[in-house]
PDB file of C-alpha atoms and ligand atoms in Angstrom:
ATOM      1  CA  UNK D  16      75.444  24.971  -8.182  1.00 76.00           C
ATOM      2  CA  UNK D  17      76.519  21.634  -6.729  1.00 91.00           C
ATOM      3  CA  UNK D  18      74.753  19.410  -4.205  1.00 96.00           C
ATOM      4  CA  UNK D  19      74.788  15.797  -3.102  1.00 97.00           C
ATOM      5  CA  UNK D  20      71.199  15.330  -4.208  1.00 98.00           C
ATOM      6  CA  UNK D  21      68.742  17.274  -6.361  1.00 98.00           C
ATOM      7  CA  UNK D  22      65.114  16.502  -5.613  1.00 98.00           C
ATOM      8  CA  UNK D  23      62.807  17.562  -8.446  1.00 98.00           C
ATOM      9  CA  UNK D  24      59.322  18.214  -7.101  1.00 98.00           C
ATOM     10  CA  UNK D  25      58.359  19.464  -3.653  1.00 98.00           C
ATOM     11  CA  UNK D  26      55.086  17.629  -3.096  1.00 98.00           C
ATOM     12  CA  UNK D  27      54.663  14.959  -0.430  1.00 98.00           C
ATOM     13  CA  UNK D  28      57.157  12.607  -2.075  1.00 98.00           C
ATOM     14  CA  UNK D  29      59.873  15.173  -2.747  1.00 99.00           C
ATOM     15  CA  UNK D  30      59.658  16.881   0.646  1.00 98.00           C
ATOM     16  CA  UNK D  31      59.709  13.547   2.478  1.00 98.00           C
ATOM     17  CA  UNK D  32      62.786  12.522   0.477  1.00 98.00           C
ATOM     18  CA  UNK D  33      64.465  15.853   1.289  1.00 98.00           C
ATOM     19  CA  UNK D  34      63.616  15.509   4.983  1.00 98.00           C
ATOM     20  CA  UNK D  35      65.182  12.079   5.229  1.00 98.00           C
ATOM     21  CA  UNK D  36      68.255  13.122   3.205  1.00 98.00           C
ATOM     22  CA  UNK D  37      68.724  16.367   5.125  1.00 98.00           C
ATOM     23  CA  UNK D  38      68.551  14.536   8.433  1.00 98.00           C
ATOM     24  CA  UNK D  39      71.478  12.454   7.144  1.00 98.00           C
ATOM     25  CA  UNK D  40      73.377  15.704   6.553  1.00 98.00           C
ATOM     26  CA  UNK D  41      73.392  15.351   2.788  1.00 98.00           C
ATOM     27  CA  UNK D  42      73.407  18.580   0.771  1.00 98.00           C
ATOM     28  CA  UNK D  43      70.020  18.680  -0.883  1.00 98.00           C
ATOM     29  CA  UNK D  44      68.455  21.091  -3.354  1.00 98.00           C
ATOM     30  CA  UNK D  45      64.697  20.772  -3.856  1.00 98.00           C
ATOM     31  CA  UNK D  46      63.365  22.368  -7.037  1.00 98.00           C
ATOM     32  CA  UNK D  47      59.617  22.796  -6.967  1.00 98.00           C
ATOM     33  CA  UNK D  48      57.163  24.405  -9.360  1.00 98.00           C
ATOM     34  CA  UNK D  49      54.550  24.509  -6.562  1.00 98.00           C
ATOM     35  CA  UNK D  50      51.625  22.735  -8.243  1.00 98.00           C
ATOM     36  CA  UNK D  51      50.800  19.544  -6.331  1.00 98.00           C
ATOM     37  CA  UNK D  52      47.993  17.588  -7.989  1.00 98.00           C
ATOM     38  CA  UNK D  53      45.751  17.525  -4.921  1.00 97.00           C
ATOM     39  CA  UNK D  54      45.788  21.320  -4.404  1.00 97.00           C
ATOM     40  CA  UNK D  55      42.074  21.731  -5.287  1.00 96.00           C
ATOM     41  CA  UNK D  56      40.966  19.341  -2.510  1.00 96.00           C
ATOM     42  CA  UNK D  57      39.747  20.815   0.797  1.00 94.00           C
ATOM     43  CA  UNK D  58      41.555  18.203   2.858  1.00 96.00           C
ATOM     44  CA  UNK D  59      43.731  15.124   2.564  1.00 97.00           C
ATOM     45  CA  UNK D  60      41.494  12.120   3.101  1.00 96.00           C
ATOM     46  CA  UNK D  61      42.785   8.947   4.695  1.00 96.00           C
ATOM     47  CA  UNK D  62      46.208  10.066   5.896  1.00 97.00           C
ATOM     48  CA  UNK D  63      46.907   8.969   9.449  1.00 97.00           C
ATOM     49  CA  UNK D  64      47.531  11.868  11.800  1.00 95.00           C
ATOM     50  CA  UNK D  65      46.423  14.494   9.273  1.00 94.00           C
ATOM     51  CA  UNK D  66      42.697  14.671   9.879  1.00 89.00           C
ATOM     52  CA  UNK D  67      41.194  17.679   8.081  1.00 91.00           C
ATOM     53  CA  UNK D  68      44.605  18.974   6.987  1.00 97.00           C
ATOM     54  CA  UNK D  69      44.562  20.825   3.644  1.00 97.00           C
ATOM     55  CA  UNK D  70      47.033  19.529   1.023  1.00 97.00           C
ATOM     56  CA  UNK D  71      48.903  22.840   0.862  1.00 98.00           C
ATOM     57  CA  UNK D  72      48.876  22.994   4.685  1.00 98.00           C
ATOM     58  CA  UNK D  73      50.725  19.687   4.945  1.00 98.00           C
ATOM     59  CA  UNK D  74      53.346  20.874   2.462  1.00 98.00           C
ATOM     60  CA  UNK D  75      53.755  24.226   4.246  1.00 98.00           C
ATOM     61  CA  UNK D  76      54.392  22.361   7.515  1.00 98.00           C
ATOM     62  CA  UNK D  77      56.850  20.135   5.685  1.00 98.00           C
ATOM     63  CA  UNK D  78      58.736  23.110   4.258  1.00 98.00           C
ATOM     64  CA  UNK D  79      58.937  24.681   7.733  1.00 98.00           C
ATOM     65  CA  UNK D  80      60.397  21.407   9.024  1.00 98.00           C
ATOM     66  CA  UNK D  81      62.964  21.423   6.216  1.00 98.00           C
ATOM     67  CA  UNK D  82      63.942  25.024   6.981  1.00 98.00           C
ATOM     68  CA  UNK D  83      65.451  23.728  10.237  1.00 98.00           C
ATOM     69  CA  UNK D  84      67.871  21.512   8.303  1.00 98.00           C
ATOM     70  CA  UNK D  85      70.973  23.517   7.313  1.00 98.00           C
ATOM     71  CA  UNK D  86      71.896  21.306   4.353  1.00 98.00           C
ATOM     72  CA  UNK D  87      68.535  21.546   2.560  1.00 98.00           C
ATOM     73  CA  UNK D  88      67.741  24.369   0.115  1.00 98.00           C
ATOM     74  CA  UNK D  89      64.389  24.910  -1.553  1.00 98.00           C
ATOM     75  CA  UNK D  90      64.199  26.635  -4.927  1.00 97.00           C
ATOM     76  CA  UNK D  91      60.968  27.690  -6.543  1.00 97.00           C
ATOM     77  CA  UNK D  92      61.380  26.816 -10.208  1.00 98.00           C
ATOM     78  CA  UNK D  93      60.871  24.297 -12.922  1.00 98.00           C
ATOM     79  CA  UNK D  94      63.383  21.712 -14.028  1.00 98.00           C
ATOM     80  CA  UNK D  95      63.342  21.526 -17.813  1.00 98.00           C
ATOM     81  CA  UNK D  96      66.041  18.949 -18.370  1.00 97.00           C
ATOM     82  CA  UNK D  97      67.640  16.121 -16.381  1.00 97.00           C
ATOM     83  CA  UNK D  98      70.722  14.507 -17.861  1.00 93.00           C
ATOM     84  CA  UNK D  99      72.046  11.017 -17.132  1.00 88.00           C
ATOM     85  CA  UNK D 100      75.210  12.457 -15.581  1.00 88.00           C
ATOM     86  CA  UNK D 101      72.855  14.091 -13.033  1.00 90.00           C
ATOM     87  CA  UNK D 102      72.950  17.667 -14.164  1.00 95.00           C
ATOM     88  CA  UNK D 103      69.660  19.515 -14.091  1.00 97.00           C
ATOM     89  CA  UNK D 104      68.713  22.676 -15.976  1.00 97.00           C
ATOM     90  CA  UNK D 105      65.960  24.970 -14.750  1.00 97.00           C
ATOM     91  CA  UNK D 106      63.615  27.118 -16.844  1.00 98.00           C
ATOM     92  CA  UNK D 107      65.498  30.272 -15.768  1.00 97.00           C
ATOM     93  CA  UNK D 108      68.754  28.808 -17.082  1.00 96.00           C
ATOM     94  CA  UNK D 109      70.202  27.792 -13.686  1.00 95.00           C
ATOM     95  CA  UNK D 110      72.331  24.681 -13.926  1.00 96.00           C
ATOM     96  CA  UNK D 111      72.620  22.225 -11.019  1.00 96.00           C
ATOM     97  CA  UNK D 112      74.847  19.186 -10.650  1.00 97.00           C
ATOM     98  CA  UNK D 113      74.630  16.434  -8.052  1.00 97.00           C
ATOM     99  CA  UNK D 114      75.668  12.901  -7.203  1.00 97.00           C
ATOM    100  CA  UNK D 115      72.051  11.727  -7.276  1.00 98.00           C
ATOM    101  CA  UNK D 116      68.698  12.989  -8.547  1.00 98.00           C
ATOM    102  CA  UNK D 117      65.320  12.103  -7.048  1.00 98.00           C
ATOM    103  CA  UNK D 118      62.429  12.578  -9.468  1.00 98.00           C
ATOM    104  CA  UNK D 119      59.229  13.444  -7.603  1.00 98.00           C
ATOM    105  CA  UNK D 120      57.284  15.461 -10.151  1.00 98.00           C
ATOM    106  CA  UNK D 121      53.934  13.738  -9.601  1.00 98.00           C
ATOM    107  CA  UNK D 122      51.303  13.103 -12.227  1.00 98.00           C
ATOM    108  CA  UNK D 123      48.724  14.872 -14.369  1.00 97.00           C
ATOM    109  CA  UNK D 124      45.249  13.481 -13.793  1.00 97.00           C
ATOM    110  CA  UNK D 125      43.199  13.452 -17.028  1.00 96.00           C
ATOM    111  CA  UNK D 126      39.669  14.512 -16.096  1.00 97.00           C
ATOM    112  CA  UNK D 127      36.722  14.001 -18.494  1.00 97.00           C
ATOM    113  CA  UNK D 128      35.899  16.908 -20.774  1.00 96.00           C
ATOM    114  CA  UNK D 129      32.457  17.812 -19.382  1.00 97.00           C
ATOM    115  CA  UNK D 130      31.198  21.414 -19.126  1.00 97.00           C
ATOM    116  CA  UNK D 131      31.222  22.580 -15.520  1.00 96.00           C
ATOM    117  CA  UNK D 132      33.475  19.758 -14.330  1.00 97.00           C
ATOM    118  CA  UNK D 133      36.858  21.486 -14.093  1.00 96.00           C
ATOM    119  CA  UNK D 134      35.701  24.009 -11.471  1.00 96.00           C
ATOM    120  CA  UNK D 135      34.393  21.205  -9.213  1.00 98.00           C
ATOM    121  CA  UNK D 136      37.441  18.960  -9.609  1.00 98.00           C
ATOM    122  CA  UNK D 137      38.811  17.860  -6.242  1.00 96.00           C
ATOM    123  CA  UNK D 138      35.727  18.960  -4.293  1.00 96.00           C
ATOM    124  CA  UNK D 139      32.408  17.663  -5.685  1.00 97.00           C
ATOM    125  CA  UNK D 140      34.001  15.806  -8.591  1.00 98.00           C
ATOM    126  CA  UNK D 141      36.474  13.216  -7.421  1.00 97.00           C
ATOM    127  CA  UNK D 142      38.148  10.060  -8.595  1.00 97.00           C
ATOM    128  CA  UNK D 143      39.367   8.138  -5.563  1.00 96.00           C
ATOM    129  CA  UNK D 144      37.017   6.485  -3.062  1.00 96.00           C
ATOM    130  CA  UNK D 145      39.874   5.972  -0.615  1.00 96.00           C
ATOM    131  CA  UNK D 146      40.634   9.711  -0.611  1.00 95.00           C
ATOM    132  CA  UNK D 147      37.175  11.270  -0.386  1.00 94.00           C
ATOM    133  CA  UNK D 148      34.705   8.397  -0.177  1.00 95.00           C
ATOM    134  CA  UNK D 149      34.218   8.627   3.567  1.00 96.00           C
ATOM    135  CA  UNK D 150      33.354  12.325   3.322  1.00 95.00           C
ATOM    136  CA  UNK D 151      30.751  11.431   0.633  1.00 96.00           C
ATOM    137  CA  UNK D 152      29.072   8.700   2.658  1.00 97.00           C
ATOM    138  CA  UNK D 153      25.273   8.608   2.629  1.00 98.00           C
ATOM    139  CA  UNK D 154      25.116  11.394   0.057  1.00 98.00           C
ATOM    140  CA  UNK D 155      23.676  11.293  -3.481  1.00 98.00           C
ATOM    141  CA  UNK D 156      26.634   9.889  -5.370  1.00 98.00           C
ATOM    142  CA  UNK D 157      26.971   9.719  -9.154  1.00 98.00           C
ATOM    143  CA  UNK D 158      29.478   7.704 -11.129  1.00 98.00           C
ATOM    144  CA  UNK D 159      30.413   8.750 -14.649  1.00 98.00           C
ATOM    145  CA  UNK D 160      31.568   5.357 -15.882  1.00 97.00           C
ATOM    146  CA  UNK D 161      34.449   5.564 -18.332  1.00 96.00           C
ATOM    147  CA  UNK D 162      34.135   1.876 -19.242  1.00 96.00           C
ATOM    148  CA  UNK D 163      32.544  -1.363 -18.032  1.00 96.00           C
ATOM    149  CA  UNK D 164      35.812  -2.109 -16.261  1.00 95.00           C
ATOM    150  CA  UNK D 165      35.796   1.258 -14.462  1.00 96.00           C
ATOM    151  CA  UNK D 166      32.191   0.686 -13.333  1.00 96.00           C
ATOM    152  CA  UNK D 167      32.936  -2.871 -12.194  1.00 96.00           C
ATOM    153  CA  UNK D 168      35.859  -1.532 -10.159  1.00 95.00           C
ATOM    154  CA  UNK D 169      34.052   1.368  -8.480  1.00 97.00           C
ATOM    155  CA  UNK D 170      30.426   0.276  -8.044  1.00 98.00           C
ATOM    156  CA  UNK D 171      31.138  -2.208  -5.219  1.00 97.00           C
ATOM    157  CA  UNK D 172      33.164   0.437  -3.349  1.00 97.00           C
ATOM    158  CA  UNK D 173      30.675   3.256  -3.840  1.00 98.00           C
ATOM    159  CA  UNK D 174      27.833   0.931  -2.828  1.00 98.00           C
ATOM    160  CA  UNK D 175      29.534   0.577   0.539  1.00 97.00           C
ATOM    161  CA  UNK D 176      29.296   4.351   0.961  1.00 97.00           C
ATOM    162  CA  UNK D 177      25.732   5.113  -0.064  1.00 98.00           C
ATOM    163  CA  UNK D 178      22.406   3.509  -0.934  1.00 98.00           C
ATOM    164  CA  UNK D 179      21.795   6.323  -3.455  1.00 98.00           C
ATOM    165  CA  UNK D 180      24.169   5.645  -6.345  1.00 98.00           C
ATOM    166  CA  UNK D 181      23.407   6.591  -9.966  1.00 98.00           C
ATOM    167  CA  UNK D 182      25.625   5.394 -12.774  1.00 98.00           C
ATOM    168  CA  UNK D 183      25.941   7.526 -15.914  1.00 98.00           C
ATOM    169  CA  UNK D 184      27.573   6.545 -19.174  1.00 96.00           C
ATOM    170  CA  UNK D 185      27.184   9.994 -20.761  1.00 95.00           C
ATOM    171  CA  UNK D 186      26.831  13.420 -19.188  1.00 97.00           C
ATOM    172  CA  UNK D 187      26.207  16.710 -21.013  1.00 98.00           C
ATOM    173  CA  UNK D 188      27.212  18.993 -18.154  1.00 97.00           C
ATOM    174  CA  UNK D 189      27.164  19.667 -14.442  1.00 98.00           C
ATOM    175  CA  UNK D 190      25.087  22.264 -12.629  1.00 97.00           C
ATOM    176  CA  UNK D 191      26.616  23.787  -9.531  1.00 97.00           C
ATOM    177  CA  UNK D 192      25.843  26.489  -6.993  1.00 97.00           C
ATOM    178  CA  UNK D 193      28.053  27.928  -4.252  1.00 95.00           C
ATOM    179  CA  UNK D 194      30.994  25.938  -5.665  1.00 94.00           C
ATOM    180  CA  UNK D 195      29.193  22.627  -5.047  1.00 97.00           C
ATOM    181  CA  UNK D 196      27.620  20.140  -7.439  1.00 98.00           C
ATOM    182  CA  UNK D 197      23.833  20.266  -7.549  1.00 98.00           C
ATOM    183  CA  UNK D 198      22.902  18.130 -10.526  1.00 98.00           C
ATOM    184  CA  UNK D 199      24.207  16.058 -13.380  1.00 98.00           C
ATOM    185  CA  UNK D 200      22.722  17.150 -16.708  1.00 98.00           C
ATOM    186  CA  UNK D 201      22.033  14.274 -19.103  1.00 98.00           C
ATOM    187  CA  UNK D 202      22.282  14.565 -22.920  1.00 97.00           C
ATOM    188  CA  UNK D 203      18.464  14.907 -23.158  1.00 97.00           C
ATOM    189  CA  UNK D 204      18.544  17.820 -20.678  1.00 97.00           C
ATOM    190  CA  UNK D 205      17.193  15.869 -17.704  1.00 97.00           C
ATOM    191  CA  UNK D 206      18.807  16.945 -14.424  1.00 98.00           C
ATOM    192  CA  UNK D 207      19.637  14.293 -11.846  1.00 98.00           C
ATOM    193  CA  UNK D 208      20.326  15.834  -8.418  1.00 98.00           C
ATOM    194  CA  UNK D 209      23.712  14.647  -7.087  1.00 98.00           C
ATOM    195  CA  UNK D 210      26.043  15.853  -4.336  1.00 98.00           C
ATOM    196  CA  UNK D 211      29.191  14.161  -5.596  1.00 98.00           C
ATOM    197  CA  UNK D 212      30.313  12.739  -8.927  1.00 98.00           C
ATOM    198  CA  UNK D 213      33.031  10.122  -9.199  1.00 98.00           C
ATOM    199  CA  UNK D 214      34.924  10.082 -12.505  1.00 98.00           C
ATOM    200  CA  UNK D 215      37.882   8.288 -14.032  1.00 97.00           C
ATOM    201  CA  UNK D 216      41.006  10.486 -13.945  1.00 96.00           C
ATOM    202  CA  UNK D 217      43.963   8.332 -14.972  1.00 94.00           C
ATOM    203  CA  UNK D 218      47.294   9.774 -13.771  1.00 95.00           C
ATOM    204  CA  UNK D 219      50.088  10.209 -16.320  1.00 95.00           C
ATOM    205  CA  UNK D 220      53.655  10.808 -15.096  1.00 96.00           C
ATOM    206  CA  UNK D 221      54.833  14.430 -15.356  1.00 97.00           C
ATOM    207  CA  UNK D 222      57.984  13.500 -17.189  1.00 97.00           C
ATOM    208  CA  UNK D 223      58.613  16.291 -19.701  1.00 97.00           C
ATOM    209  CA  UNK D 224      62.001  17.064 -18.129  1.00 97.00           C
ATOM    210  CA  UNK D 225      63.299  13.513 -18.177  1.00 97.00           C
ATOM    211  CA  UNK D 226      61.336  11.566 -20.830  1.00 96.00           C
ATOM    212  CA  UNK D 227      64.490  11.567 -22.969  1.00 96.00           C
ATOM    213  CA  UNK D 228      66.255   9.421 -20.347  1.00 96.00           C
ATOM    214  CA  UNK D 229      64.062   6.502 -21.476  1.00 96.00           C
ATOM    215  CA  UNK D 230      63.654   5.196 -17.932  1.00 97.00           C
ATOM    216  CA  UNK D 231      62.132   1.722 -17.775  1.00 97.00           C
ATOM    217  CA  UNK D 232      58.373   1.768 -17.277  1.00 97.00           C
ATOM    218  CA  UNK D 233      56.048  -0.422 -15.247  1.00 96.00           C
ATOM    219  CA  UNK D 234      52.319  -1.048 -15.737  1.00 88.00           C
ATOM    220  CA  UNK D 235      50.123   0.953 -15.446  1.00 81.00           C
ATOM    221  CA  UNK D 236      52.012   3.955 -16.851  1.00 89.00           C
ATOM    222  CA  UNK D 237      54.675   4.718 -14.258  1.00 96.00           C
ATOM    223  CA  UNK D 238      58.453   4.726 -13.745  1.00 98.00           C
ATOM    224  CA  UNK D 239      59.831   1.339 -12.734  1.00 98.00           C
ATOM    225  CA  UNK D 240      61.840   1.414  -9.481  1.00 98.00           C
ATOM    226  CA  UNK D 241      63.298  -1.132  -7.124  1.00 98.00           C
ATOM    227  CA  UNK D 242      62.560  -1.276  -3.399  1.00 97.00           C
ATOM    228  CA  UNK D 243      64.803   1.752  -2.800  1.00 98.00           C
ATOM    229  CA  UNK D 244      63.497   3.960  -5.566  1.00 98.00           C
ATOM    230  CA  UNK D 245      66.314   3.244  -8.027  1.00 98.00           C
ATOM    231  CA  UNK D 246      65.306   3.702 -11.664  1.00 98.00           C
ATOM    232  CA  UNK D 247      66.963   1.963 -14.615  1.00 97.00           C
ATOM    233  CA  UNK D 248      69.481   4.861 -14.840  1.00 96.00           C
ATOM    234  CA  UNK D 249      72.247   4.818 -12.211  1.00 96.00           C
ATOM    235  CA  UNK D 250      72.027   7.749  -9.811  1.00 96.00           C
ATOM    236  CA  UNK D 251      68.450   8.599 -10.772  1.00 97.00           C
ATOM    237  CA  UNK D 252      65.702   7.700  -8.278  1.00 98.00           C
ATOM    238  CA  UNK D 253      61.954   8.243  -8.408  1.00 98.00           C
ATOM    239  CA  UNK D 254      59.121   8.491  -5.900  1.00 98.00           C
ATOM    240  CA  UNK D 255      55.485   9.466  -5.439  1.00 98.00           C
ATOM    241  CA  UNK D 256      52.854   9.332  -8.161  1.00 98.00           C
ATOM    242  CA  UNK D 257      55.586   8.698 -10.712  1.00 98.00           C
ATOM    243  CA  UNK D 258      56.040   5.187  -9.309  1.00 98.00           C
ATOM    244  CA  UNK D 259      52.844   4.350  -7.423  1.00 95.00           C
ATOM    245  CA  UNK D 260      50.090   2.170  -8.892  1.00 91.00           C
ATOM    246  CA  UNK D 261      47.494   3.467  -6.382  1.00 89.00           C
ATOM    247  CA  UNK D 262      48.369   7.151  -5.856  1.00 95.00           C
ATOM    248  CA  UNK D 263      47.854   8.547  -2.362  1.00 97.00           C
ATOM    249  CA  UNK D 264      49.731  10.893  -0.051  1.00 98.00           C
ATOM    250  CA  UNK D 265      50.657   7.970   2.210  1.00 98.00           C
ATOM    251  CA  UNK D 266      52.255   6.234  -0.790  1.00 98.00           C
ATOM    252  CA  UNK D 267      54.070   9.425  -1.786  1.00 98.00           C
ATOM    253  CA  UNK D 268      55.539   9.795   1.693  1.00 98.00           C
ATOM    254  CA  UNK D 269      56.527   6.123   1.814  1.00 98.00           C
ATOM    255  CA  UNK D 270      58.176   6.071  -1.610  1.00 98.00           C
ATOM    256  CA  UNK D 271      59.914   9.396  -0.946  1.00 98.00           C
ATOM    257  CA  UNK D 272      61.347   7.913   2.226  1.00 98.00           C
ATOM    258  CA  UNK D 273      62.439   4.751   0.436  1.00 98.00           C
ATOM    259  CA  UNK D 274      64.181   6.663  -2.354  1.00 98.00           C
ATOM    260  CA  UNK D 275      66.007   8.774   0.234  1.00 98.00           C
ATOM    261  CA  UNK D 276      67.193   5.659   2.042  1.00 98.00           C
ATOM    262  CA  UNK D 277      68.334   4.238  -1.304  1.00 98.00           C
ATOM    263  CA  UNK D 278      70.280   7.405  -2.155  1.00 98.00           C
ATOM    264  CA  UNK D 279      71.904   7.503   1.293  1.00 98.00           C
ATOM    265  CA  UNK D 280      72.947   3.868   1.088  1.00 97.00           C
ATOM    266  CA  UNK D 281      74.310   4.257  -2.448  1.00 98.00           C
ATOM    267  CA  UNK D 282      76.251   7.485  -1.835  1.00 97.00           C
ATOM    268  CA  UNK D 283      77.999   6.081   1.217  1.00 91.00           C
ATOM    269  CA  UNK D 284      80.149   8.290   3.422  1.00 80.00           C
TER     270      UNK D 284
HETATM  271  C1  FAD W  11      42.195  16.183  -6.902  1.00 60.36           C
HETATM  272  C2  FAD W  11      43.021  15.170  -6.133  1.00 60.36           C
HETATM  273  C3  FAD W  11      42.712  14.894  -4.811  1.00 60.36           C
HETATM  274  C4  FAD W  11      43.443  13.974  -4.105  1.00 60.36           C
HETATM  275  N1  FAD W  11      43.093  13.700  -2.821  1.00 60.36           N
HETATM  276  C5  FAD W  11      43.825  12.836  -2.094  1.00 60.36           C
HETATM  277  C6  FAD W  11      43.466  12.542  -0.757  1.00 60.36           C
HETATM  278  O1  FAD W  11      42.465  13.067  -0.234  1.00 60.36           O
HETATM  279  N2  FAD W  11      44.227  11.668  -0.061  1.00 60.36           N
HETATM  280  C7  FAD W  11      45.309  11.061  -0.623  1.00 60.36           C
HETATM  281  O2  FAD W  11      45.983  10.288   0.066  1.00 60.36           O
HETATM  282  N3  FAD W  11      45.676  11.311  -1.886  1.00 60.36           N
HETATM  283  C8  FAD W  11      44.961  12.182  -2.647  1.00 60.36           C
HETATM  284  N4  FAD W  11      45.299  12.421  -3.939  1.00 60.36           N
HETATM  285  C9  FAD W  11      46.521  11.793  -4.487  1.00 60.36           C
HETATM  286  C10 FAD W  11      47.733  12.592  -3.990  1.00 60.36           C
HETATM  287  O3  FAD W  11      47.494  13.966  -4.197  1.00 60.36           O
HETATM  288  C11 FAD W  11      48.990  12.190  -4.724  1.00 60.36           C
HETATM  289  O4  FAD W  11      49.162  10.792  -4.625  1.00 60.36           O
HETATM  290  C12 FAD W  11      50.218  12.918  -4.126  1.00 60.36           C
HETATM  291  O5  FAD W  11      50.026  14.309  -4.150  1.00 60.36           O
HETATM  292  C13 FAD W  11      51.451  12.554  -4.906  1.00 60.36           C
HETATM  293  O6  FAD W  11      52.538  13.265  -4.382  1.00 60.36           O
HETATM  294  P1  FAD W  11      53.775  13.614  -5.317  1.00 60.36           P
HETATM  295  O7  FAD W  11      54.748  14.305  -4.439  1.00 60.36           O
HETATM  296  O8  FAD W  11      54.197  12.434  -6.108  1.00 60.36           O
HETATM  297  O9  FAD W  11      53.178  14.634  -6.411  1.00 60.36           O
HETATM  298  P2  FAD W  11      52.549  16.084  -6.207  1.00 60.36           P
HETATM  299  O10 FAD W  11      51.907  16.195  -4.888  1.00 60.36           O
HETATM  300  O11 FAD W  11      51.716  16.353  -7.416  1.00 60.36           O
HETATM  301  O12 FAD W  11      53.809  17.059  -6.192  1.00 60.36           O
HETATM  302  C14 FAD W  11      54.659  17.164  -7.319  1.00 60.36           C
HETATM  303  C15 FAD W  11      55.347  18.518  -7.254  1.00 60.36           C
HETATM  304  O13 FAD W  11      56.366  18.533  -8.257  1.00 60.36           O
HETATM  305  C16 FAD W  11      56.288  19.780  -8.948  1.00 60.36           C
HETATM  306  N5  FAD W  11      56.855  19.588 -10.297  1.00 60.36           N
HETATM  307  C17 FAD W  11      56.353  18.885 -11.333  1.00 60.36           C
HETATM  308  N6  FAD W  11      57.199  18.931 -12.386  1.00 60.36           N
HETATM  309  C18 FAD W  11      58.236  19.722 -11.991  1.00 60.36           C
HETATM  310  C19 FAD W  11      59.422  20.151 -12.647  1.00 60.36           C
HETATM  311  N7  FAD W  11      59.715  19.801 -13.899  1.00 60.36           N
HETATM  312  N8  FAD W  11      60.253  20.964 -11.951  1.00 60.36           N
HETATM  313  C20 FAD W  11      59.984  21.319 -10.664  1.00 60.36           C
HETATM  314  N9  FAD W  11      58.873  20.935 -10.005  1.00 60.36           N
HETATM  315  C21 FAD W  11      58.023  20.130 -10.657  1.00 60.36           C
HETATM  316  C22 FAD W  11      54.802  20.091  -8.988  1.00 60.36           C
HETATM  317  O14 FAD W  11      54.575  21.461  -9.292  1.00 60.36           O
HETATM  318  C23 FAD W  11      54.403  19.685  -7.575  1.00 60.36           C
HETATM  319  O15 FAD W  11      54.601  20.735  -6.652  1.00 60.36           O
HETATM  320  C24 FAD W  11      44.554  13.307  -4.706  1.00 60.36           C
HETATM  321  C25 FAD W  11      44.884  13.602  -6.038  1.00 60.36           C
HETATM  322  C26 FAD W  11      44.122  14.516  -6.742  1.00 60.36           C
HETATM  323  C27 FAD W  11      44.470  14.789  -8.187  1.00 60.36           C
END
């Protein structure tokens, strides 16, 4: 199957890139495995114009918008290999070729290994004060500090949100009821009532399909791009959490847009 552009990943970054490319009448195939990192969250915090919108709701609206563009196709699937000459293989064996590839596969957020934490991830256990801090204001907030640096970074921000902040350096488990955090359990068994727990959850690029390309990296761990999303390999662009030092939906949309503008400029007429 041939296209002008293959977009790998249909989260905020990939769908925004496809929207911009499709509106320029480029033939676009979006391949998406359908697992955006923010899916567990009730709502997207801090995105202008999207008050109380669920992450999957925003993407469903985006896909409906793309369905109106005749040159954009969406495929549910997983890209397993991206080659420098811009051919892409999917897990089901489908082979795609294009003039440009936009990588928008997002990141895996490494959450601490604490019993009871995984089921509260994205709701009562969160990592980003800009995303969910406002919704946690004036509640009993806990911080599981991963390091002195992590605490020094977050304590001033969390102190803006609540006067009731407890900092933990070790936690044995979390007690929840009705899918909400009730208490942090300390190693000695003491329970500290908390409504929300902030944790470190460093994002790592989801790059299994293209790690072999050896794309240049930037600090912290992300794909290096120029102002128009161009990576160090010609014809390969990247957007979203793959390239963003401070991941957020607004950044994903912005970098998806920029990569699409870069592709359009580079492909010409
Ligand atoms: C729990 C949580 C809550 C968050 N809350 C907020 C918030 O409230 N506000 C905010 O602004 N930001 C929030 N963020 C950050 C925000 O979710 C990300 O910055 C944003 O989703 C990044 O968009 P993206 O398109 O790069 O990646 P994603 O949204 O993760 O989308 C990537 C897509 O690519 C697909 N994919 C991956 N690999 C492949 C492959 N090989 N082949 C095909 N498809 C593939 C995935 O399945 C997924 O559908 C949160 C993050 C987390 C983890």
